[in-house]
XYZ file of C-alpha atoms in Angstrom:
688
model
C 87.597 136.188 112.272
C 88.670 132.614 111.409
C 91.136 130.692 113.485
C 91.018 133.049 116.558
C 88.881 132.685 119.523
C 88.315 134.694 122.667
C 90.478 133.715 125.492
C 90.739 134.458 129.247
C 92.874 137.397 129.865
C 96.298 136.556 131.762
C 97.593 139.013 134.248
C 101.118 139.735 135.536
C 101.174 137.288 138.432
C 103.474 134.226 138.221
C 101.714 131.016 137.586
C 102.491 129.417 140.927
C 100.467 127.642 143.606
C 98.911 129.873 146.081
C 99.622 128.970 149.615
C 97.125 131.601 151.025
C 94.338 133.747 149.626
C 92.575 136.367 151.610
C 89.433 138.321 150.599
C 89.220 141.831 152.016
C 87.308 145.217 151.327
C 88.938 148.249 149.686
C 88.720 152.150 150.031
C 89.317 154.289 147.178
C 90.912 157.754 146.506
C 89.259 160.852 145.176
C 91.592 163.307 143.509
C 92.129 165.453 146.690
C 90.772 163.290 149.540
C 90.526 159.786 150.453
C 87.066 158.129 151.058
C 85.963 154.654 152.028
C 84.912 152.704 148.887
C 81.966 150.451 148.241
C 84.268 147.447 148.454
C 87.037 145.240 146.853
C 88.810 141.895 147.138
C 92.501 141.378 147.918
C 94.243 138.154 147.014
C 97.369 137.675 149.036
C 99.558 134.789 147.913
C 102.864 133.386 149.097
C 104.179 132.439 145.581
C 107.260 130.819 146.775
C 109.170 130.381 150.119
C 112.697 129.272 151.177
C 114.854 129.463 154.213
C 114.553 132.989 155.497
C 112.844 134.370 152.542
C 109.645 134.424 150.422
C 107.902 135.955 147.412
C 104.453 137.535 147.838
C 101.882 138.371 145.186
C 99.105 140.829 145.948
C 96.066 141.523 143.687
C 93.505 144.195 144.337
C 90.168 143.913 142.658
C 88.095 146.878 142.779
C 84.191 146.209 143.312
C 83.185 149.842 143.608
C 83.758 153.233 141.949
C 87.034 153.693 139.895
C 90.073 154.911 141.663
C 92.928 157.077 140.389
C 95.508 156.000 143.037
C 95.813 153.676 145.976
C 97.510 152.943 149.238
C 97.211 149.626 150.736
C 98.206 148.933 154.529
C 98.646 145.573 156.328
C 100.405 144.212 159.298
C 102.550 141.113 159.253
C 101.652 138.718 162.127
C 105.048 137.199 162.628
C 107.654 139.950 162.106
C 108.077 139.533 158.494
C 109.533 142.385 156.376
C 109.344 143.480 152.794
C 112.864 143.575 151.324
C 112.087 144.447 147.570
C 108.855 145.252 145.697
C 107.889 145.686 142.014
C 104.885 147.426 140.532
C 104.431 149.169 143.907
C 106.484 151.268 146.405
C 106.509 150.029 149.934
C 107.612 151.283 153.327
C 108.031 149.263 156.626
C 107.171 150.723 159.916
C 107.709 147.965 162.462
C 105.458 145.230 161.338
C 103.233 147.382 159.289
C 103.669 147.742 155.560
C 102.242 150.507 153.217
C 102.279 149.665 149.518
C 101.549 152.640 147.070
C 100.890 152.577 143.397
C 103.539 153.437 140.667
C 102.867 156.289 138.233
C 101.587 153.745 135.742
C 99.091 151.625 137.826
C 97.193 153.916 140.007
C 93.837 153.629 138.215
C 91.716 150.684 139.012
C 88.299 150.805 137.175
C 85.188 149.258 138.484
C 85.604 145.482 138.514
C 89.261 145.993 137.429
C 92.343 144.638 139.162
C 95.927 145.538 139.760
C 98.774 143.372 141.014
C 102.171 143.838 142.691
C 104.675 141.670 144.127
C 107.464 141.594 146.760
C 110.221 139.657 148.353
C 110.266 139.408 152.091
C 112.106 137.892 155.063
C 110.663 135.645 157.585
C 111.779 133.491 160.558
C 109.865 130.677 162.320
C 106.363 131.183 160.923
C 105.166 132.947 157.777
C 101.535 133.718 158.521
C 99.191 135.625 156.405
C 98.132 139.211 157.412
C 94.692 139.224 159.131
C 93.377 142.376 157.476
C 94.064 145.025 154.903
C 93.050 148.737 154.625
C 93.085 151.282 151.933
C 93.487 155.026 152.515
C 92.714 154.514 156.147
C 89.647 152.513 155.652
C 89.436 148.982 157.159
C 88.708 146.403 154.402
C 85.585 144.391 155.068
C 85.234 142.105 151.948
C 81.859 143.443 151.142
C 80.210 146.195 149.162
C 78.910 149.044 151.210
C 78.229 152.809 151.172
C 81.242 155.164 151.011
C 81.941 157.152 154.219
C 82.502 160.284 152.208
C 80.743 161.107 148.846
C 83.376 160.620 145.964
C 84.387 163.562 143.906
C 86.005 161.667 141.131
C 85.169 162.215 137.363
C 83.125 159.598 135.737
C 85.124 156.188 135.638
C 86.654 155.261 132.275
C 84.866 152.778 130.134
C 86.333 149.822 128.190
C 88.859 146.978 129.095
C 92.213 147.239 130.738
C 94.540 150.333 129.872
C 97.536 150.202 127.464
C 99.767 150.393 130.601
C 98.138 147.436 132.045
C 98.156 145.464 128.865
C 101.965 145.873 128.307
C 102.535 145.102 132.098
C 100.550 141.814 131.468
C 102.787 140.888 128.547
C 105.839 140.495 130.791
C 107.693 138.243 130.157
C 107.784 138.080 126.375
C 109.474 135.928 123.679
C 110.228 136.446 119.876
C 109.466 133.968 117.176
C 112.398 135.238 115.255
C 113.680 134.070 111.787
C 110.472 132.280 110.819
C 107.567 134.291 109.497
C 110.128 137.305 109.069
C 112.598 135.170 107.203
C 113.474 136.570 103.667
C 113.010 133.912 101.182
C 110.508 131.408 99.708
C 108.858 130.588 102.995
C 109.176 130.631 106.813
C 111.912 127.951 106.567
C 114.316 130.169 104.505
C 116.649 130.971 107.351
C 116.975 127.600 108.734
C 114.215 127.189 111.185
C 111.457 124.622 111.021
C 107.869 125.292 110.093
C 106.054 126.850 113.092
C 103.746 124.392 114.857
C 101.032 124.588 117.416
C 103.084 122.541 119.592
C 105.955 124.990 119.499
C 103.708 127.872 120.575
C 102.097 125.760 123.308
C 105.521 124.872 124.600
C 106.658 128.426 124.666
C 103.686 129.260 126.700
C 104.475 126.360 128.982
C 107.861 128.069 129.760
C 106.087 130.801 131.673
C 105.956 133.547 128.956
C 102.954 135.706 128.873
C 103.481 137.228 125.332
C 104.818 136.282 122.021
C 106.124 138.731 119.221
C 105.535 137.322 115.821
C 107.729 139.270 113.341
C 106.351 138.988 109.792
C 108.104 140.092 106.668
C 105.688 140.849 103.765
C 107.961 141.617 100.797
C 107.804 138.144 99.078
C 104.047 137.781 99.704
C 102.957 141.173 98.327
C 102.508 142.325 94.816
C 105.106 144.715 93.587
C 102.575 146.784 91.534
C 99.444 148.640 92.573
C 97.269 148.059 94.478
C 100.089 146.083 96.121
C 97.834 143.253 97.275
C 99.064 140.904 100.092
C 98.734 137.215 99.435
C 95.597 135.686 101.041
C 97.541 132.366 101.681
C 100.155 134.257 103.645
C 97.567 136.164 105.619
C 95.944 132.794 106.369
C 99.240 131.442 107.600
C 99.919 134.512 109.942
C 96.432 134.211 111.209
C 96.829 130.523 111.889
C 99.954 131.179 113.982
C 98.264 134.183 115.759
C 95.333 132.030 116.590
C 97.494 129.247 118.237
C 99.152 131.840 120.239
C 95.898 133.430 121.404
C 94.571 129.961 122.223
C 97.677 129.354 124.407
C 96.677 132.382 126.451
C 99.359 134.541 125.249
C 99.312 138.220 124.336
C 100.529 138.429 120.645
C 102.297 141.149 118.743
C 102.478 141.260 115.143
C 104.189 143.795 112.813
C 105.974 144.675 109.421
C 109.412 143.528 110.044
C 112.472 143.335 107.579
C 110.447 145.320 104.923
C 111.825 148.220 106.965
C 115.282 147.779 105.205
C 114.227 145.888 102.149
C 112.097 148.602 100.572
C 110.765 151.155 103.135
C 114.264 152.485 103.700
C 114.045 154.333 100.305
C 110.929 156.234 101.436
C 112.591 159.603 100.917
C 113.191 158.929 97.163
C 110.222 156.481 96.537
C 107.713 157.997 98.865
C 104.570 157.159 96.934
C 105.303 153.461 96.400
C 106.522 153.085 100.006
C 103.364 154.663 101.452
C 101.194 152.808 99.105
C 102.605 149.398 99.925
C 102.864 150.106 103.671
C 99.109 151.184 103.678
C 98.021 148.158 101.684
C 99.581 145.744 104.227
C 98.078 147.523 107.329
C 94.706 147.749 105.437
C 94.810 144.016 104.984
C 95.876 143.254 108.487
C 93.370 145.628 110.007
C 90.578 144.036 108.162
C 91.724 140.418 108.815
C 92.021 140.880 112.518
C 89.267 143.350 112.977
C 87.446 141.115 115.451
C 90.424 139.632 117.174
C 90.356 140.044 121.012
C 92.428 142.890 122.612
C 95.177 140.645 123.507
C 96.351 141.058 119.914
C 98.616 143.996 119.427
C 99.817 145.751 116.357
C 103.352 147.168 115.858
C 103.657 149.537 113.039
C 107.153 148.659 111.818
C 110.276 146.968 113.093
C 113.542 149.063 113.528
C 112.510 151.886 111.038
C 115.511 153.138 109.071
C 115.794 155.693 106.122
C 118.614 155.823 103.573
C 120.695 158.941 102.969
C 118.572 161.358 105.174
C 119.464 163.400 108.326
C 117.690 162.776 111.655
C 115.089 165.585 111.244
C 114.056 164.161 107.948
C 113.939 160.642 109.259
C 111.659 161.651 112.064
C 109.200 163.146 109.816
C 109.193 160.013 107.542
C 108.619 157.824 110.590
C 105.979 160.175 111.895
C 104.143 159.826 108.533
C 104.205 156.031 108.654
C 103.107 155.852 112.337
C 100.264 158.394 111.676
C 99.156 156.569 108.704
C 99.160 153.215 110.519
C 97.221 154.675 113.413
C 94.609 156.058 111.088
C 94.089 152.828 109.009
C 93.641 150.698 112.004
C 91.404 152.889 113.943
C 89.189 153.562 110.867
C 88.646 149.919 110.388
C 86.532 149.766 113.663
C 85.625 146.688 115.552
C 88.220 145.627 118.120
C 90.657 147.986 116.313
C 88.883 151.011 117.586
C 90.762 150.686 120.915
C 93.353 147.833 120.180
C 96.788 148.885 121.681
C 98.909 150.087 118.939
C 102.809 149.945 119.361
C 104.922 152.618 117.794
C 108.698 152.506 117.430
C 111.469 155.175 117.719
C 113.646 155.726 114.751
C 115.943 152.620 114.620
C 114.040 151.446 117.807
C 116.632 152.842 120.110
C 116.457 155.116 123.079
C 118.729 157.993 122.197
C 117.228 160.990 123.522
C 116.447 162.539 120.155
C 114.490 159.423 118.999
C 112.538 159.449 122.277
C 111.559 162.979 121.806
C 110.470 162.607 118.250
C 108.228 159.597 119.076
C 106.767 161.498 122.048
C 105.724 164.366 119.744
C 103.844 161.820 117.444
C 102.192 160.128 120.309
C 101.035 163.534 121.744
C 99.555 164.580 118.416
C 97.704 161.352 118.060
C 95.980 161.889 121.426
C 95.179 158.169 121.845
C 95.299 156.383 125.273
C 95.769 153.062 123.670
C 99.307 153.599 122.462
C 102.563 151.988 123.632
C 106.201 152.843 122.699
C 108.733 150.318 121.707
C 112.434 150.249 121.793
C 115.142 147.430 121.454
C 118.094 146.775 123.634
C 121.132 144.651 122.873
C 123.310 145.958 125.552
C 126.418 148.178 125.575
C 127.883 147.285 122.058
C 131.459 146.501 122.858
C 130.497 144.159 125.564
C 127.602 142.814 123.416
C 129.783 141.716 120.611
C 132.978 141.252 122.693
C 135.339 143.948 121.142
C 137.749 146.436 122.478
C 138.561 144.467 125.666
C 135.010 144.532 127.064
C 134.934 140.912 128.222
C 133.107 141.519 131.467
C 129.794 142.903 132.700
C 131.659 145.934 134.435
C 130.268 149.163 135.729
C 130.427 151.049 132.302
C 128.292 148.056 130.841
C 125.820 148.331 133.590
C 125.585 152.210 133.404
C 124.777 151.885 129.716
C 121.719 149.563 130.584
C 120.552 151.881 133.433
C 120.779 155.026 131.206
C 118.915 153.366 128.447
C 116.114 152.078 130.659
C 115.976 155.341 132.618
C 115.618 157.416 129.488
C 112.640 155.351 128.168
C 111.025 155.349 131.664
C 111.334 159.143 132.136
C 110.056 160.014 128.566
C 107.131 157.604 128.369
C 106.218 155.589 131.540
C 106.417 158.597 133.761
C 103.875 160.210 131.480
C 101.596 157.240 131.289
C 102.802 155.634 128.055
C 103.886 152.013 128.325
C 107.217 150.809 126.998
C 107.813 147.415 125.347
C 111.386 146.407 124.713
C 110.317 144.270 121.754
C 113.770 142.744 121.440
C 116.492 142.307 123.916
C 119.556 140.020 123.967
C 123.282 140.286 123.013
C 124.332 140.986 119.471
C 127.227 138.671 119.798
C 124.563 135.826 119.683
C 124.336 136.405 115.879
C 127.644 134.663 115.706
C 127.215 132.260 118.401
C 126.048 132.142 121.968
C 129.718 131.752 123.162
C 130.799 135.234 122.159
C 130.378 136.571 125.662
C 131.494 134.305 128.435
C 128.864 132.480 130.220
C 129.196 133.960 133.643
C 129.352 137.529 132.198
C 126.431 136.790 130.095
C 124.338 135.532 133.025
C 125.182 138.884 134.923
C 123.811 140.863 132.132
C 120.504 139.046 131.879
C 120.070 138.981 135.691
C 120.497 142.681 135.729
C 118.492 143.514 132.748
C 115.517 141.715 134.180
C 115.908 143.213 137.546
C 116.244 146.816 136.225
C 113.348 146.455 133.718
C 111.003 145.562 136.675
C 112.098 148.563 138.518
C 111.284 150.700 135.629
C 108.017 149.029 134.734
C 109.347 147.996 131.328
C 108.302 144.669 129.603
C 110.981 142.797 127.935
C 110.677 140.326 124.966
C 113.552 137.927 124.446
C 114.945 137.889 120.830
C 115.165 134.144 119.953
C 116.031 133.456 116.253
C 116.393 129.685 117.176
C 119.495 129.831 119.069
C 117.849 129.644 122.515
C 114.641 127.363 122.567
C 114.848 124.272 120.523
C 111.853 124.384 118.090
C 111.360 120.759 117.632
C 112.687 119.263 120.890
C 111.025 122.090 122.935
C 114.084 122.326 125.275
C 116.590 125.213 126.166
C 119.943 124.823 124.443
C 121.470 126.690 127.511
C 119.328 125.631 130.463
C 121.543 127.707 132.842
C 120.681 130.827 130.914
C 117.007 130.187 131.010
C 117.089 129.488 134.701
C 118.534 133.009 135.167
C 116.238 134.637 132.873
C 113.269 133.093 134.580
C 114.519 134.020 138.004
C 114.905 137.582 136.811
C 111.125 137.742 135.982
C 110.295 137.996 139.736
C 113.367 138.387 141.869
C 117.127 138.963 142.029
C 119.834 136.311 141.937
C 123.307 136.348 143.454
C 126.292 136.072 141.313
C 130.104 136.306 141.745
C 133.146 137.898 140.325
C 133.685 134.889 138.274
C 132.159 131.561 137.514
C 135.516 130.032 136.736
C 138.359 128.847 139.025
C 141.502 127.998 137.182
C 144.157 125.722 138.884
C 147.324 124.803 137.121
C 147.583 121.148 136.419
C 150.977 120.788 138.226
C 150.457 123.630 140.680
C 150.192 123.192 144.317
C 146.391 123.437 145.112
C 145.584 126.412 147.383
C 142.652 128.211 148.644
C 140.679 130.337 146.187
C 138.624 133.443 147.000
C 135.885 135.029 145.036
C 133.781 138.162 145.535
C 129.895 137.463 145.787
C 127.463 139.963 144.250
C 124.716 139.386 146.765
C 122.295 141.709 144.854
C 120.038 141.926 147.944
C 120.143 138.160 148.743
C 121.898 136.362 151.447
C 124.473 133.576 150.836
C 123.070 130.182 152.087
C 125.987 127.824 151.373
C 127.842 125.946 148.761
C 126.640 122.732 147.094
C 128.143 119.989 144.950
C 125.042 118.256 143.185
C 122.452 117.854 145.907
C 125.146 117.757 148.588
C 125.656 120.735 150.837
C 129.342 121.449 151.684
C 130.599 122.070 155.223
C 131.338 125.795 156.175
C 134.754 125.965 157.836
C 135.843 122.692 156.264
C 135.136 123.071 152.531
C 134.695 126.808 152.395
C 134.622 129.970 154.486
C 132.599 133.063 154.072
C 133.452 136.561 155.221
C 131.269 139.362 154.258
C 130.952 139.099 150.501
C 134.235 137.056 150.138
C 133.676 133.345 149.421
C 136.819 131.141 149.940
C 136.902 127.623 148.635
C 139.329 125.485 150.530
C 142.249 123.694 148.862
C 140.966 120.307 150.147
C 137.670 120.610 148.416
C 139.290 122.039 145.203
C 141.606 118.959 145.165
C 138.761 116.745 145.520
C 137.068 118.196 142.606
C 139.976 118.328 140.408
C 140.465 114.492 140.701
C 143.157 113.285 138.241
C 143.695 116.884 137.075
C 143.303 116.083 133.523
C 142.612 119.282 131.320
C 139.256 121.032 131.338
C 136.382 121.472 133.736
C 136.805 118.839 136.633
C 133.977 119.745 138.699
C 131.429 122.448 139.656
C 130.119 123.779 142.849
C 127.002 126.028 143.196
C 126.612 129.037 145.404
C 123.095 128.998 146.864
C 121.323 132.240 147.779
C 118.086 133.135 149.726
C 116.482 133.644 146.405
C 116.883 133.410 142.599
C 119.110 131.176 140.657
C 122.118 129.378 142.038
C 125.624 130.460 140.767
C 127.771 127.727 139.219
C 131.448 127.715 139.850
C 133.521 125.614 137.522
C 136.827 124.282 138.781
C 139.232 124.046 135.754
C 142.553 122.242 135.318
C 144.752 123.959 132.847
C 148.227 124.602 131.639
C 149.844 127.401 129.658
C 148.159 127.286 126.076
C 150.563 126.860 123.234
C 150.545 127.530 119.497
C 152.423 126.200 116.447
C 153.708 127.760 113.228
C 151.600 127.430 110.296
C 151.170 128.526 106.667
C 148.054 128.607 104.515
C 145.674 130.603 102.231
C 144.025 133.407 104.021
C 140.631 132.072 103.348
C 141.277 128.900 105.283
C 144.223 129.953 107.700
C 144.048 128.492 111.206
C 146.655 128.539 114.029
C 147.184 125.176 115.540
C 146.579 125.522 119.206
C 146.586 123.355 122.364
C 144.242 125.203 124.688
C 145.224 122.708 127.540
C 141.971 123.326 129.410
C 142.040 127.080 129.000
C 139.488 129.287 127.294
C 140.111 132.140 124.900
C 138.780 135.606 126.108
C 139.919 138.038 123.456
C 142.696 138.728 120.844
C 144.763 141.793 120.151
C 146.264 142.694 116.823
C 148.968 145.350 116.206
C 151.545 146.261 113.612
C 155.134 146.676 114.684
C 154.644 150.384 115.338
C 151.920 149.496 118.008
C 148.939 150.793 115.923
C 145.844 148.486 115.736
C 145.566 146.039 112.711
C 142.712 144.470 111.078
C 139.071 145.399 111.092
C 137.693 148.116 113.418
C 141.253 149.610 113.848
C 140.042 152.145 116.369
C 140.967 149.250 118.941
C 143.629 146.564 118.957
C 141.165 144.234 120.632
C 139.287 142.415 117.819
C 135.688 141.225 117.711
C 135.219 137.815 119.014
C 133.621 135.464 116.370
C 134.219 137.780 113.434
C 137.785 138.501 113.473
C 138.893 135.427 115.280
C 137.246 132.064 116.402
C 138.567 129.278 118.715
C 137.772 125.808 117.886
C 138.327 123.842 121.009
C 137.533 120.484 119.313
C 139.777 121.075 116.340
C 142.553 122.630 118.379
C 142.805 125.698 116.308
C 142.126 129.407 116.277
C 140.882 130.565 112.923
C 141.387 134.103 111.375
C 138.561 134.430 108.813
C 138.508 136.557 105.609
C 136.894 139.430 107.570
C 140.249 139.746 109.563
C 142.651 139.442 106.393
C 140.530 141.808 104.316
C 141.613 144.800 106.476
C 145.276 143.936 107.183
C 148.079 145.525 105.117
C 149.681 143.106 102.604
C 152.971 142.037 103.544
C 153.064 143.851 106.820
C 153.834 141.789 109.982
C 151.141 141.644 112.710
C 151.528 140.787 116.332
C 148.651 138.836 117.811
C 148.254 138.582 121.524
C 145.770 135.958 122.763
C 144.163 136.669 126.183
C 142.896 133.644 128.009
C 140.434 133.534 130.927
C 143.162 132.004 133.257
C 145.011 135.140 132.808
C 147.750 133.603 130.498
C 148.582 135.161 127.133
C 150.240 133.743 123.960
C 152.036 135.992 121.375
C 151.985 134.955 117.786
C 153.003 136.641 114.536
C 151.349 136.647 111.053
C 152.061 138.072 107.778
C 149.639 137.895 104.808
C 150.932 138.426 101.225
C 149.095 137.799 98.090
C 146.385 135.751 99.750
C 148.977 133.579 101.578
C 149.734 133.676 105.409
C 152.821 132.779 107.306
C 152.309 132.329 111.125
C 155.161 131.923 113.582
C 156.133 132.292 117.240
C 158.869 134.739 116.468
């Protein structure tokens, strides 16, 4: 294969400097009884350390007969304790720790490895354990004879498993709206042409995998035999090669074709099947000899027009089965390449999961992974119906989604890749969801995915990582994302403290969400504030003293006057902005509905949401099942221009000539009531 060269496999451990490495022997487990193994090596690394806490990485390399499960035991020399673990379950008994495999990583083939990590506490000295043992056998660091003959079945052959492959892909990033763009070329949706420097810089951020969505429609003949353009295959191969050379796992697919032409499969089955099979035949041939770090995804977000679920499941099963047959029959590296199959609509409704499970069971192939997408609890994700905060309902939706995927697939040995995750409101702009609430969502998503052994790939269509400057457009968001790859971060009830511009400055209290961390202090820039003078802490209640707030407010002009950061024992710090504001005001206005905007003096405040009701109290405007309209689509604040615009999407579903009461809710807690009437395409806005 041209443009792709074999690379060194990257495993799940963080790319951090090792402070301690320890080699040791390993015992292995038979199905019913433990026995001492020929040997193994254990690498114990202190990946990061801070006051009172540290992160540890442990890698077990099996030098002997394959094992089907493991239990590793060590004793801390200085009273350390494990407080949280991932990719293993741990128990503490005094200074002794026992780490056992999860359901998905118990098998370690000969010369294979498995890794897990943990957060721990320490005081005074953080020494390295002197020895390890597995299944009751002391580790010696050398290969010897087993103390009891093994009774295992012959060890598996080949490379790492599908579960290990998908685990090693965490964390992942999407090259969205480039090769999947619908138009003349990859720049059709506004992104620059993909460069090798971009791919290298993505890898440098710490990502282990890249999903490269590809839309083929404009690069495939519309008549039999539906040939794919060689030049486009060359371009895809070039980008894939750059990613593999950058030591990234790579996932390629059929992307927007799913709705452009594949959705008509029920009424145009022969053409859809022939086009689909032609694409995968071309891809399987082109990438036959690619390394196993390249994965194939059968189709993105499969959907079918005008059919019920039962029919849709059968259509998707046909595509997934055809995909599997074509790739496997092509031989070479495709004989055991990990293939990624989606649920219908790529969501985790139980019926969708069950249908894909049936397909995977029928294929009877151990090199299969399942994929779903997650964009959060929809009302929160787009900021509609008053869901402005990451509350318990939003959290429960995430937990239920991840739990169902885990229980259906991971618990049964099938890895799960959330090939896209993020917030749908980002399609409008990244300010649709308030910054602090957004950070809480990503912090918890990263944490909970780790608990369930799910790999996440961030959807980025150009709104997050600048593709020419190679910097993050929201560094605070990336800091939280990166922390969530390995640990938890503390947050708080809010990231904003509003102080009336002419009001007497008083103490302000916030509730900390410790998330398993401990609060370390408050900081302004690099200066640590003084407990008792600048702030107090009582349990999870943080109180910022009036004197410190007054110093931050300065001349008290409108807007963010200063910030403090709450620092925790691990993870990202939590920014708290101190804002000077007054009651926002609006002015009467008239204009065409296509361009109507309400003159607004925000006076330092920020808009949270807008309600729209008719005089009888019923909801007005689009999505009239709720009075709270969708941020960014039914209304838009423009802080620079001093206006709130009401776009055509709002007026298109407002009754002509009927007065609508708008209530604007601001993050300070203040509200403004405004009245609008649209008649014949003209709008009158007033305060009465």
